[in-house]
Amino acid sequence: MDLYRVIAGRDRRFDGDFWFGVTSTGIFCRPSCPARTPKQQNVRYFPSPAAAAKAGFRACRRCLPDAVPGSARWDVRADVTARSIRLIADGVVDREGVPGLASRLGYSERQLHRLLTGELGAGPLALARTQRAQTARTLIESTSLGLAEIAFAAGFGSVRQFNETMHEVYGCPPSELRRPSHSLSGEIRLKLAYRPPMDVAGLLRFLGDRAVAGVETYDGTSYQRNLRLPHGRAEVAVQPGDGHVAATLRLADARDLAPAVARLRRLLDLDADPDAIDTALAAHPAFAAQVQAFPGVRVPRAVDGFEAAVRAVVGQQISVAGARTVLGRLCRDGLFPTPGELLELPDEAFAMPVRRRETLRGLARAEIDLSPGADREEARAALLALPGIGPWTADYVLMRALGDPDVLLSTDLGTRHGAAALGLPTEPGALAAEAERWRPWRSYAQLRLWRAI
C-alpha cells in the first residue's frame, strides 16, 4: 500500500490503521488530517499513537489522531496481541498494572512487552499511557472537574506525571485544552468515531427491540442503558450523529470514562471495516441488493460478557418479547445481576423451567472468562462443557460477547427463514457450506440473514 498516497488523499478509511509524523513540525496525525499535506521526505509512519509519542511527536490538535476508530484487525484476530489491545482499552493496565494484564493472558511481562513492541512500536505501559492522555483530554474538554481530579480519574499516579504526559502528547499544559463551554451538568458528551458507512439506525433498533425494562430503553432514535463499571454505575445514551455516534454519559466515578467508552465502542461495533465486509458479502448474489440498500451493517455486541451469556441462555427457543420479560425479572436496581447476585436469587425470580434455571446457575458458578481479552476457543469449549448449553448458545455468545466476526448460526430458525428469503439453502449443513464463501465475515452475514425476514 502506498501510505503517502493515502494521506495525500485524506482517506478516512485508513484512520486507525496507521499514523504519520511530520519531522518538520514534530506533530503526528491521522491519515485524514485536513491540514496541508507534508512533503513525503518529512513523513514517518507509525503503527500506533503510542509509537509516535515514543518517537517524540506531539498529537495534532486539529485532527486529534488519538481519537480515531480502532483498527478492525483487532476484532478479526484472536491472538495475544489482539486480546491485549482489547484489555488495555478496557482499562485493565490502569486498574491492575502490567502484571495484571500479563497474568490474565498467561504470559510473562517480558514476553508481552516484546510482542506488543514488535507489532505496535510500544509496550503495554506506553499504550495505556497514551490512552490515559486521551481520557484526560476528554475530561478536560467536557467536564468542570479540576485538573488534579482529572489527573487521578484518568489513571495517572500523580499530578506531575499528568502534566508531563499531557505536555509530551499534546505539546501544551493541560489548562490550554479546556474549552470555555465545558459541561457543568455532570454529563460527558462525546462524538464516537467510526468508519463510514454505518447503519446506526438499524443497530440501535436491534438493541431497542431487545431492551430489558429498567436496564435499557429505546425511543426510536436514542438508545439508553445503565452500565456496571469497575468503580460504579453509569447511565449512557447514544444516538446517530452527523458522521459519528453521539454519546452522553453520566458516571458515578470519572475513572470509569475509558472503560465506558471502550464498552460502548464494542457494543456498537464502531471499529469495524465496512468497506472490507460489504465488498466481501456483496460479491455473493444473495447479499448484493441488501448491501447496496443497507451499507455498513454492524454486529451488535455486548457491554458485559456474562450479561450476553445470560441473554443467550434465556433467549433459547423463546420469543424476543418472552426473553425480555424473563430478563426483566432477573435484574435489580436497573442493572444486570453479577454471577454472585444471580446465585442468590430465589427460584421464583427466574420464571423459567427448572432445567434452564439450573443452566443459568451453572453458568454463574463456572466463572468462565468472557472478558474482551478472553481466548475465544477456550471460552467456547468451557461453555459447551456446561449442562444445558449447546453449539447455538456458545456461538451466539462468541458473536455478541467476544466480538467474533466469523460466526454463523446455521441451525437458528430465523437464520433459515432469512436464507429462504434470499434464495439460499435452508438445510443447516448446506447453508454452512455456502457460508464458507463469506469468511471471515460470517457474523455480518448472520445479521443480514436476520434482516431479510
Short mmCIF file of C-alpha atoms in Angstrom, two decimals:
data_model
loop_
_atom_site.label_atom_id
_atom_site.label_comp_id
_atom_site.label_asym_id
_atom_site.label_seq_id
_atom_site.Cartn_x
_atom_site.Cartn_y
_atom_site.Cartn_z
CA MET A 1 0.00 0.00 0.00
CA ASP A 2 1.23 3.50 -0.84
CA LEU A 3 0.75 5.16 2.54
CA TYR A 4 1.75 8.58 1.28
CA ARG A 5 -0.97 8.43 -1.36
CA VAL A 6 -3.46 7.63 1.42
CA ILE A 7 -2.55 10.74 3.43
CA ALA A 8 -2.40 12.90 0.29
CA GLY A 9 -5.97 11.80 -0.43
CA ARG A 10 -7.04 12.28 3.21
CA ASP A 11 -8.68 8.86 3.07
CA ARG A 12 -10.77 8.36 6.23
CA ARG A 13 -10.99 4.62 5.65
CA PHE A 14 -7.45 4.24 6.98
CA ASP A 15 -7.92 6.23 10.19
CA GLY A 16 -6.88 3.89 12.96
CA ASP A 17 -4.79 1.66 10.70
CA PHE A 18 -1.67 3.83 10.85
CA TRP A 19 -0.49 7.28 11.92
CA PHE A 20 2.12 9.60 10.43
CA GLY A 21 4.51 12.09 11.97
CA VAL A 22 5.89 15.18 10.27
CA THR A 23 9.55 15.77 11.11
CA SER A 24 9.44 19.45 10.19
CA THR A 25 6.70 20.20 12.77
CA GLY A 26 7.13 17.42 15.33
CA ILE A 27 3.40 16.61 15.09
CA PHE A 28 1.68 13.30 14.32
CA CYS A 29 -1.70 12.98 12.60
CA ARG A 30 -4.33 10.57 11.36
CA PRO A 31 -4.39 9.83 7.58
CA SER A 32 -7.44 12.06 7.01
CA CYS A 33 -5.98 15.15 8.71
CA PRO A 34 -7.30 18.25 6.87
CA ALA A 35 -4.02 20.14 7.24
CA ARG A 36 -1.78 20.73 4.23
CA THR A 37 -0.12 17.52 3.07
CA PRO A 38 3.51 17.45 4.19
CA LYS A 39 6.41 16.70 1.87
CA GLN A 40 6.99 12.97 1.52
CA GLN A 41 10.58 13.19 2.76
CA ASN A 42 9.32 14.69 6.04
CA VAL A 43 6.87 11.88 6.81
CA ARG A 44 7.37 8.96 9.20
CA TYR A 45 4.79 6.20 9.70
CA PHE A 46 3.74 4.60 12.98
CA PRO A 47 1.58 1.59 13.93
CA SER A 48 0.08 3.33 16.99
CA PRO A 49 -0.23 6.77 18.63
CA ALA A 50 1.95 5.44 21.46
CA ALA A 51 4.74 4.67 18.99
CA ALA A 52 4.52 8.20 17.56
CA ALA A 53 4.62 9.72 21.05
CA LYS A 54 7.55 7.49 21.97
CA ALA A 55 9.42 8.85 18.94
CA GLY A 56 8.93 12.40 20.22
CA PHE A 57 5.94 13.55 18.12
CA ARG A 58 3.01 15.50 19.60
CA ALA A 59 -0.63 14.83 18.75
CA CYS A 60 -2.19 17.17 16.20
CA ARG A 61 -4.79 19.33 17.95
CA ARG A 62 -6.69 19.73 14.70
CA CYS A 63 -7.35 16.10 13.70
CA LEU A 64 -6.98 14.51 17.19
CA PRO A 65 -5.19 11.39 15.97
CA ASP A 66 -5.65 9.58 19.28
CA ALA A 67 -9.46 9.68 18.94
CA VAL A 68 -9.90 7.70 15.73
CA PRO A 69 -11.70 4.35 15.35
CA GLY A 70 -9.56 1.44 16.47
CA SER A 71 -8.08 -0.90 13.90
CA ALA A 72 -10.54 -3.51 12.65
CA ARG A 73 -7.79 -6.12 12.65
CA TRP A 74 -8.04 -6.50 16.44
CA ASP A 75 -11.61 -7.77 16.06
CA VAL A 76 -10.71 -10.24 13.33
CA ARG A 77 -7.68 -11.55 15.15
CA ALA A 78 -7.92 -13.62 18.31
CA ASP A 79 -4.21 -13.83 19.20
CA VAL A 80 -2.48 -12.45 22.29
CA THR A 81 -1.75 -9.06 20.74
CA ALA A 82 -5.40 -8.50 19.82
CA ARG A 83 -6.59 -9.69 23.23
CA SER A 84 -4.07 -7.35 24.89
CA ILE A 85 -5.35 -4.36 22.93
CA ARG A 86 -8.94 -5.07 23.94
CA LEU A 87 -8.00 -5.38 27.62
CA ILE A 88 -5.86 -2.23 27.59
CA ALA A 89 -8.78 -0.33 26.04
CA ASP A 90 -10.98 -1.59 28.88
CA GLY A 91 -8.58 -0.08 31.42
CA VAL A 92 -7.01 -3.26 32.79
CA VAL A 93 -3.50 -1.75 32.95
CA ASP A 94 -4.82 1.26 34.87
CA ARG A 95 -6.57 -0.97 37.41
CA GLU A 96 -4.21 -3.96 37.66
CA GLY A 97 -0.95 -2.79 36.12
CA VAL A 98 1.09 -4.63 33.51
CA PRO A 99 1.49 -7.64 35.84
CA GLY A 100 -2.32 -7.98 35.96
CA LEU A 101 -2.58 -7.79 32.17
CA ALA A 102 0.15 -10.38 31.68
CA SER A 103 -1.44 -12.69 34.25
CA ARG A 104 -4.82 -12.55 32.50
CA LEU A 105 -3.17 -13.54 29.22
CA GLY A 106 -0.91 -16.22 30.67
CA TYR A 107 2.30 -14.53 29.53
CA SER A 108 5.25 -13.04 31.35
CA GLU A 109 5.59 -9.26 31.36
CA ARG A 110 8.74 -9.52 29.25
CA GLN A 111 7.06 -11.70 26.62
CA LEU A 112 4.07 -9.38 26.43
CA HIS A 113 6.25 -6.28 26.11
CA ARG A 114 8.22 -7.91 23.30
CA LEU A 115 5.07 -8.93 21.42
CA LEU A 116 3.41 -5.52 21.61
CA THR A 117 6.56 -3.54 20.89
CA GLY A 118 7.29 -5.68 17.85
CA GLU A 119 3.86 -5.04 16.34
CA LEU A 120 2.76 -1.67 17.73
CA GLY A 121 6.07 0.05 18.40
CA ALA A 122 5.28 0.45 22.11
CA GLY A 123 4.78 -1.75 25.16
CA PRO A 124 1.63 -2.12 27.26
CA LEU A 125 2.56 0.69 29.66
CA ALA A 126 3.13 3.17 26.82
CA LEU A 127 -0.13 2.12 25.13
CA ALA A 128 -2.04 2.60 28.37
CA ARG A 129 -0.29 5.93 28.97
CA THR A 130 -1.47 7.26 25.61
CA GLN A 131 -5.00 6.15 26.43
CA ARG A 132 -4.81 7.94 29.79
CA ALA A 133 -3.86 11.14 27.97
CA GLN A 134 -6.86 10.81 25.66
CA THR A 135 -9.17 10.16 28.62
CA ALA A 136 -7.76 13.20 30.41
CA ARG A 137 -8.24 15.39 27.35
CA THR A 138 -11.86 14.28 27.08
CA LEU A 139 -12.50 15.11 30.75
CA ILE A 140 -10.74 18.48 30.42
CA GLU A 141 -12.81 19.45 27.38
CA SER A 142 -16.20 18.15 28.53
CA THR A 143 -16.42 18.49 32.33
CA SER A 144 -15.89 21.04 35.07
CA LEU A 145 -13.65 18.75 37.12
CA GLY A 146 -10.48 20.30 38.49
CA LEU A 147 -7.24 19.31 36.77
CA ALA A 148 -5.98 17.42 39.82
CA GLU A 149 -9.24 15.42 39.93
CA ILE A 150 -8.88 14.69 36.21
CA ALA A 151 -5.31 13.50 36.67
CA PHE A 152 -6.33 10.75 39.08
CA ALA A 153 -9.61 9.99 37.27
CA ALA A 154 -7.67 9.31 34.06
CA GLY A 155 -5.37 6.89 35.87
CA PHE A 156 -2.23 8.98 36.42
CA GLY A 157 -0.25 8.28 39.58
CA SER A 158 0.49 11.93 40.29
CA VAL A 159 -0.30 15.44 39.07
CA ARG A 160 3.32 15.82 37.97
CA GLN A 161 3.10 12.69 35.82
CA PHE A 162 -0.19 14.01 34.39
CA ASN A 163 1.29 17.40 33.48
CA GLU A 164 4.40 15.86 31.91
CA THR A 165 2.44 13.36 29.85
CA MET A 166 -0.11 15.89 28.59
CA HIS A 167 2.66 18.28 27.58
CA GLU A 168 4.54 15.47 25.86
CA VAL A 169 1.50 14.16 23.97
CA TYR A 170 -0.27 17.46 23.15
CA GLY A 171 2.57 19.97 23.35
CA CYS A 172 0.85 22.23 25.88
CA PRO A 173 -0.12 22.31 29.57
CA PRO A 174 -3.49 20.67 30.37
CA SER A 175 -5.14 24.02 31.13
CA GLU A 176 -4.81 25.09 27.48
CA LEU A 177 -7.04 22.20 26.40
CA ARG A 178 -10.00 23.38 28.46
CA ARG A 179 -12.84 24.81 26.42
CA PRO A 180 -14.83 27.76 27.76
CA SER A 181 -18.10 25.85 27.20
CA HIS A 182 -17.28 22.77 29.23
CA SER A 183 -20.20 20.94 30.84
CA LEU A 184 -21.41 21.96 34.28
CA SER A 185 -24.19 19.35 34.45
CA GLY A 186 -22.14 16.28 35.24
CA GLU A 187 -22.77 14.94 31.75
CA ILE A 188 -19.96 13.99 29.40
CA ARG A 189 -20.86 14.37 25.75
CA LEU A 190 -18.71 12.65 23.17
CA LYS A 191 -18.58 12.01 19.46
CA LEU A 192 -17.73 8.35 18.90
CA ALA A 193 -15.93 7.96 15.58
CA TYR A 194 -16.43 5.14 13.09
CA ARG A 195 -15.50 4.27 9.54
CA PRO A 196 -18.42 5.08 7.24
CA PRO A 197 -20.79 3.86 6.11
CA MET A 198 -22.65 2.65 9.18
CA ASP A 199 -26.27 1.63 9.60
CA VAL A 200 -26.57 3.26 13.02
CA ALA A 201 -30.38 3.28 13.00
CA GLY A 202 -30.58 -0.45 12.24
CA LEU A 203 -28.11 -1.27 15.00
CA LEU A 204 -29.94 0.79 17.63
CA ARG A 205 -33.26 -0.72 16.54
CA PHE A 206 -31.83 -4.23 17.06
CA LEU A 207 -30.76 -3.27 20.60
CA GLY A 208 -34.04 -1.49 21.26
CA ASP A 209 -36.13 -4.47 20.19
CA ARG A 210 -34.36 -6.50 22.88
CA ALA A 211 -34.26 -3.81 25.58
CA VAL A 212 -34.86 -5.06 29.12
CA ALA A 213 -37.17 -2.89 31.19
CA GLY A 214 -35.37 -0.99 33.92
CA VAL A 215 -31.95 -1.52 32.31
CA GLU A 216 -32.44 -0.26 28.74
CA THR A 217 -34.83 1.98 26.83
CA TYR A 218 -35.22 2.92 23.18
CA ASP A 219 -37.43 5.70 21.87
CA GLY A 220 -36.94 5.14 18.16
CA THR A 221 -33.89 7.38 17.96
CA SER A 222 -31.90 7.20 21.18
CA TYR A 223 -30.82 4.04 22.98
CA GLN A 224 -30.18 4.40 26.71
CA ARG A 225 -28.92 1.90 29.26
CA ASN A 226 -27.25 1.51 32.63
CA LEU A 227 -23.75 0.09 32.93
CA ARG A 228 -21.92 -1.63 35.75
CA LEU A 229 -18.33 -0.35 35.60
CA PRO A 230 -15.20 -1.06 37.69
CA HIS A 231 -15.74 1.90 40.05
CA GLY A 232 -19.53 2.30 39.99
CA ARG A 233 -22.53 2.53 37.74
CA ALA A 234 -23.19 4.78 34.78
CA GLU A 235 -26.05 5.94 32.61
CA VAL A 236 -25.32 6.23 28.89
CA ALA A 237 -27.32 7.26 25.85
CA VAL A 238 -26.35 7.00 22.19
CA GLN A 239 -27.98 8.25 19.01
CA PRO A 240 -26.99 8.87 15.39
CA GLY A 241 -24.91 11.98 14.76
CA ASP A 242 -23.54 13.58 11.61
CA GLY A 243 -20.78 11.11 10.72
CA HIS A 244 -20.46 9.90 14.31
CA VAL A 245 -22.44 8.35 17.16
CA ALA A 246 -23.38 10.96 19.73
CA ALA A 247 -22.94 9.66 23.29
CA THR A 248 -23.97 11.17 26.61
CA LEU A 249 -22.53 9.63 29.77
CA ARG A 250 -23.25 10.21 33.45
CA LEU A 251 -20.62 8.43 35.54
CA ALA A 252 -20.66 7.75 39.26
CA ASP A 253 -16.85 7.85 39.11
CA ALA A 254 -14.87 9.71 36.43
CA ARG A 255 -12.23 6.96 36.50
CA ASP A 256 -14.71 4.85 34.53
CA LEU A 257 -14.67 7.04 31.42
CA ALA A 258 -12.17 4.92 29.46
CA PRO A 259 -13.87 1.55 30.17
CA ALA A 260 -17.29 3.10 29.49
CA VAL A 261 -16.17 4.36 26.08
CA ALA A 262 -14.45 1.05 25.30
CA ARG A 263 -17.63 -0.89 26.11
CA LEU A 264 -19.81 1.42 24.06
CA ARG A 265 -17.46 1.08 21.11
CA ARG A 266 -17.62 -2.71 21.42
CA LEU A 267 -21.41 -2.73 21.85
CA LEU A 268 -21.83 -0.68 18.67
CA ASP A 269 -19.03 -2.39 16.71
CA LEU A 270 -17.51 1.01 15.91
CA ASP A 271 -14.09 -0.28 14.91
CA ALA A 272 -15.35 -2.46 12.04
CA ASP A 273 -14.12 -2.04 8.46
CA PRO A 274 -17.38 -1.76 6.47
CA ASP A 275 -15.64 -1.49 3.10
CA ALA A 276 -13.92 -4.84 3.51
CA ILE A 277 -17.03 -6.51 4.95
CA ASP A 278 -19.54 -5.15 2.44
CA THR A 279 -17.24 -5.81 -0.52
CA ALA A 280 -16.87 -9.45 0.52
CA LEU A 281 -20.60 -10.01 1.11
CA ALA A 282 -21.79 -8.05 -1.93
CA ALA A 283 -19.77 -10.44 -4.12
CA HIS A 284 -22.40 -13.07 -3.27
CA PRO A 285 -25.60 -12.62 -5.33
CA ALA A 286 -27.80 -13.27 -2.30
CA PHE A 287 -26.50 -10.20 -0.48
CA ALA A 288 -25.71 -7.77 -3.30
CA ALA A 289 -29.03 -5.89 -3.27
CA GLN A 290 -29.22 -5.75 0.52
CA VAL A 291 -25.67 -4.43 0.86
CA GLN A 292 -26.48 -1.71 -1.64
CA ALA A 293 -29.70 -0.78 0.20
CA PHE A 294 -28.24 -1.00 3.73
CA PRO A 295 -24.47 -0.47 3.69
CA GLY A 296 -22.44 -0.64 6.86
CA VAL A 297 -24.46 -3.17 8.87
CA ARG A 298 -22.69 -3.82 12.19
CA VAL A 299 -22.86 -6.69 14.68
CA PRO A 300 -24.47 -5.62 17.98
CA ARG A 301 -22.10 -6.84 20.66
CA ALA A 302 -22.22 -6.53 24.44
CA VAL A 303 -21.09 -4.33 27.32
CA ASP A 304 -20.54 -7.36 29.55
CA GLY A 305 -19.72 -10.96 28.69
CA PHE A 306 -21.71 -12.58 31.49
CA GLU A 307 -24.75 -10.47 30.61
CA ALA A 308 -24.51 -11.62 26.99
CA ALA A 309 -24.29 -15.25 28.09
CA VAL A 310 -27.35 -14.91 30.35
CA ARG A 311 -29.28 -13.32 27.48
CA ALA A 312 -28.28 -16.21 25.22
CA VAL A 313 -29.40 -18.90 27.68
CA VAL A 314 -32.71 -17.15 28.38
CA GLY A 315 -33.30 -16.48 24.69
CA GLN A 316 -33.07 -20.11 23.62
CA GLN A 317 -36.23 -21.18 21.80
CA ILE A 318 -38.44 -18.39 23.15
CA SER A 319 -39.61 -15.16 21.60
CA VAL A 320 -37.78 -11.85 21.90
CA ALA A 321 -40.68 -10.47 23.95
CA GLY A 322 -40.65 -13.52 26.23
CA ALA A 323 -36.91 -13.19 26.81
CA ARG A 324 -37.30 -9.51 27.69
CA THR A 325 -39.93 -10.38 30.30
CA VAL A 326 -37.80 -13.10 31.92
CA LEU A 327 -34.66 -10.97 31.91
CA GLY A 328 -36.50 -8.06 33.45
CA ARG A 329 -37.33 -10.20 36.48
CA LEU A 330 -33.68 -11.12 36.97
CA CYS A 331 -32.50 -7.53 37.13
CA ARG A 332 -32.42 -5.42 40.29
CA ASP A 333 -31.77 -1.69 40.68
CA GLY A 334 -31.55 -1.19 36.94
CA LEU A 335 -28.51 -3.41 36.46
CA PHE A 336 -27.93 -6.93 35.21
CA PRO A 337 -27.02 -9.29 38.06
CA THR A 338 -23.44 -10.34 38.64
CA PRO A 339 -22.77 -14.10 38.87
CA GLY A 340 -22.87 -13.85 42.67
CA GLU A 341 -26.15 -11.91 42.65
CA LEU A 342 -27.74 -14.37 40.24
CA LEU A 343 -26.86 -17.29 42.52
CA GLU A 344 -28.58 -15.54 45.43
CA LEU A 345 -31.89 -15.07 43.59
CA PRO A 346 -34.79 -17.25 44.79
CA ASP A 347 -36.28 -19.82 42.40
CA GLU A 348 -39.40 -17.75 41.77
CA ALA A 349 -37.32 -14.86 40.41
CA PHE A 350 -36.33 -16.88 37.33
CA ALA A 351 -39.82 -17.50 35.91
CA MET A 352 -38.50 -20.27 33.66
CA PRO A 353 -38.29 -24.07 33.57
CA VAL A 354 -36.12 -25.69 36.25
CA ARG A 355 -33.66 -27.03 33.69
CA ARG A 356 -32.92 -23.61 32.21
CA ARG A 357 -32.76 -22.04 35.66
CA GLU A 358 -30.09 -24.55 36.64
CA THR A 359 -28.22 -23.82 33.41
CA LEU A 360 -28.04 -20.17 34.44
CA ARG A 361 -26.79 -21.09 37.88
CA GLY A 362 -24.19 -23.40 36.37
CA LEU A 363 -23.04 -20.56 34.15
CA ALA A 364 -22.72 -18.27 37.17
CA ARG A 365 -20.69 -20.85 39.12
CA ALA A 366 -18.37 -21.67 36.21
CA GLU A 367 -16.62 -18.25 36.21
CA ILE A 368 -15.81 -18.53 32.50
CA ASP A 369 -13.64 -15.72 31.17
CA LEU A 370 -15.91 -13.75 28.82
CA SER A 371 -13.95 -10.50 29.05
CA PRO A 372 -12.73 -8.63 25.95
CA GLY A 373 -9.37 -10.39 26.28
CA ALA A 374 -10.73 -13.93 26.57
CA ASP A 375 -9.47 -16.71 24.35
CA ARG A 376 -12.42 -17.45 22.04
CA GLU A 377 -11.72 -21.15 21.57
CA GLU A 378 -11.24 -21.73 25.29
CA ALA A 379 -14.42 -19.79 26.11
CA ARG A 380 -16.46 -21.81 23.61
CA ALA A 381 -15.15 -25.11 24.96
CA ALA A 382 -15.90 -24.04 28.54
CA LEU A 383 -19.45 -23.04 27.61
CA LEU A 384 -20.11 -26.32 25.81
CA ALA A 385 -18.91 -28.22 28.89
CA LEU A 386 -21.84 -26.81 30.91
CA PRO A 387 -25.09 -28.83 31.05
CA GLY A 388 -27.83 -27.17 29.03
CA ILE A 389 -25.56 -25.15 26.72
CA GLY A 390 -25.22 -26.29 23.14
CA PRO A 391 -23.50 -25.01 19.99
CA TRP A 392 -26.15 -22.36 19.22
CA THR A 393 -25.76 -20.72 22.64
CA ALA A 394 -21.97 -20.96 22.67
CA ASP A 395 -21.67 -19.47 19.19
CA TYR A 396 -24.15 -16.70 19.96
CA VAL A 397 -22.04 -15.76 23.00
CA LEU A 398 -18.90 -15.75 20.85
CA MET A 399 -20.55 -13.36 18.39
CA ARG A 400 -22.15 -10.99 20.92
CA ALA A 401 -19.84 -11.17 23.96
CA LEU A 402 -16.41 -11.82 22.44
CA GLY A 403 -16.94 -9.99 19.15
CA ASP A 404 -16.06 -12.92 16.90
CA PRO A 405 -16.71 -11.61 13.35
CA ASP A 406 -16.95 -15.09 11.82
CA VAL A 407 -19.94 -16.86 13.42
CA LEU A 408 -22.89 -18.35 11.55
CA LEU A 409 -25.87 -19.78 13.46
CA SER A 410 -26.87 -22.18 10.69
CA THR A 411 -29.39 -24.13 12.84
CA ASP A 412 -31.19 -20.99 14.02
CA LEU A 413 -34.79 -20.84 12.78
CA GLY A 414 -34.55 -17.14 11.98
CA THR A 415 -31.35 -17.77 10.02
CA ARG A 416 -33.08 -20.44 7.94
CA HIS A 417 -36.07 -18.16 7.24
CA GLY A 418 -33.67 -15.41 6.17
CA ALA A 419 -31.80 -17.84 3.94
CA ALA A 420 -35.07 -18.83 2.27
CA ALA A 421 -35.96 -15.17 1.69
CA LEU A 422 -32.59 -14.62 -0.03
CA GLY A 423 -32.70 -17.81 -2.10
CA LEU A 424 -30.01 -19.58 -0.09
CA PRO A 425 -30.02 -23.22 1.11
CA THR A 426 -32.03 -23.65 4.30
CA GLU A 427 -30.70 -27.02 5.42
CA PRO A 428 -28.05 -26.24 8.09
CA GLY A 429 -25.26 -28.29 6.54
CA ALA A 430 -25.79 -26.87 3.07
CA LEU A 431 -26.09 -23.32 4.41
CA ALA A 432 -22.87 -23.72 6.43
CA ALA A 433 -21.09 -24.99 3.31
CA GLU A 434 -22.35 -22.00 1.31
CA ALA A 435 -21.24 -19.65 4.09
CA GLU A 436 -17.60 -20.68 3.66
CA ARG A 437 -17.56 -18.06 0.91
CA TRP A 438 -18.30 -15.34 3.48
CA ARG A 439 -15.29 -15.92 5.76
CA PRO A 440 -14.10 -14.12 7.86
CA TRP A 441 -17.32 -12.05 7.98
CA ARG A 442 -19.99 -14.65 8.68
CA SER A 443 -21.27 -12.74 11.74
CA TYR A 444 -22.15 -9.84 9.44
CA ALA A 445 -23.82 -12.25 7.04
CA GLN A 446 -25.77 -13.56 10.04
CA LEU A 447 -27.14 -10.07 10.77
CA ARG A 448 -28.14 -9.69 7.12
CA LEU A 449 -29.91 -13.07 7.18
CA TRP A 450 -31.94 -11.94 10.19
CA ARG A 451 -32.66 -8.63 8.49
CA ALA A 452 -34.02 -10.46 5.42
CA ILE A 453 -37.04 -11.61 7.46
#
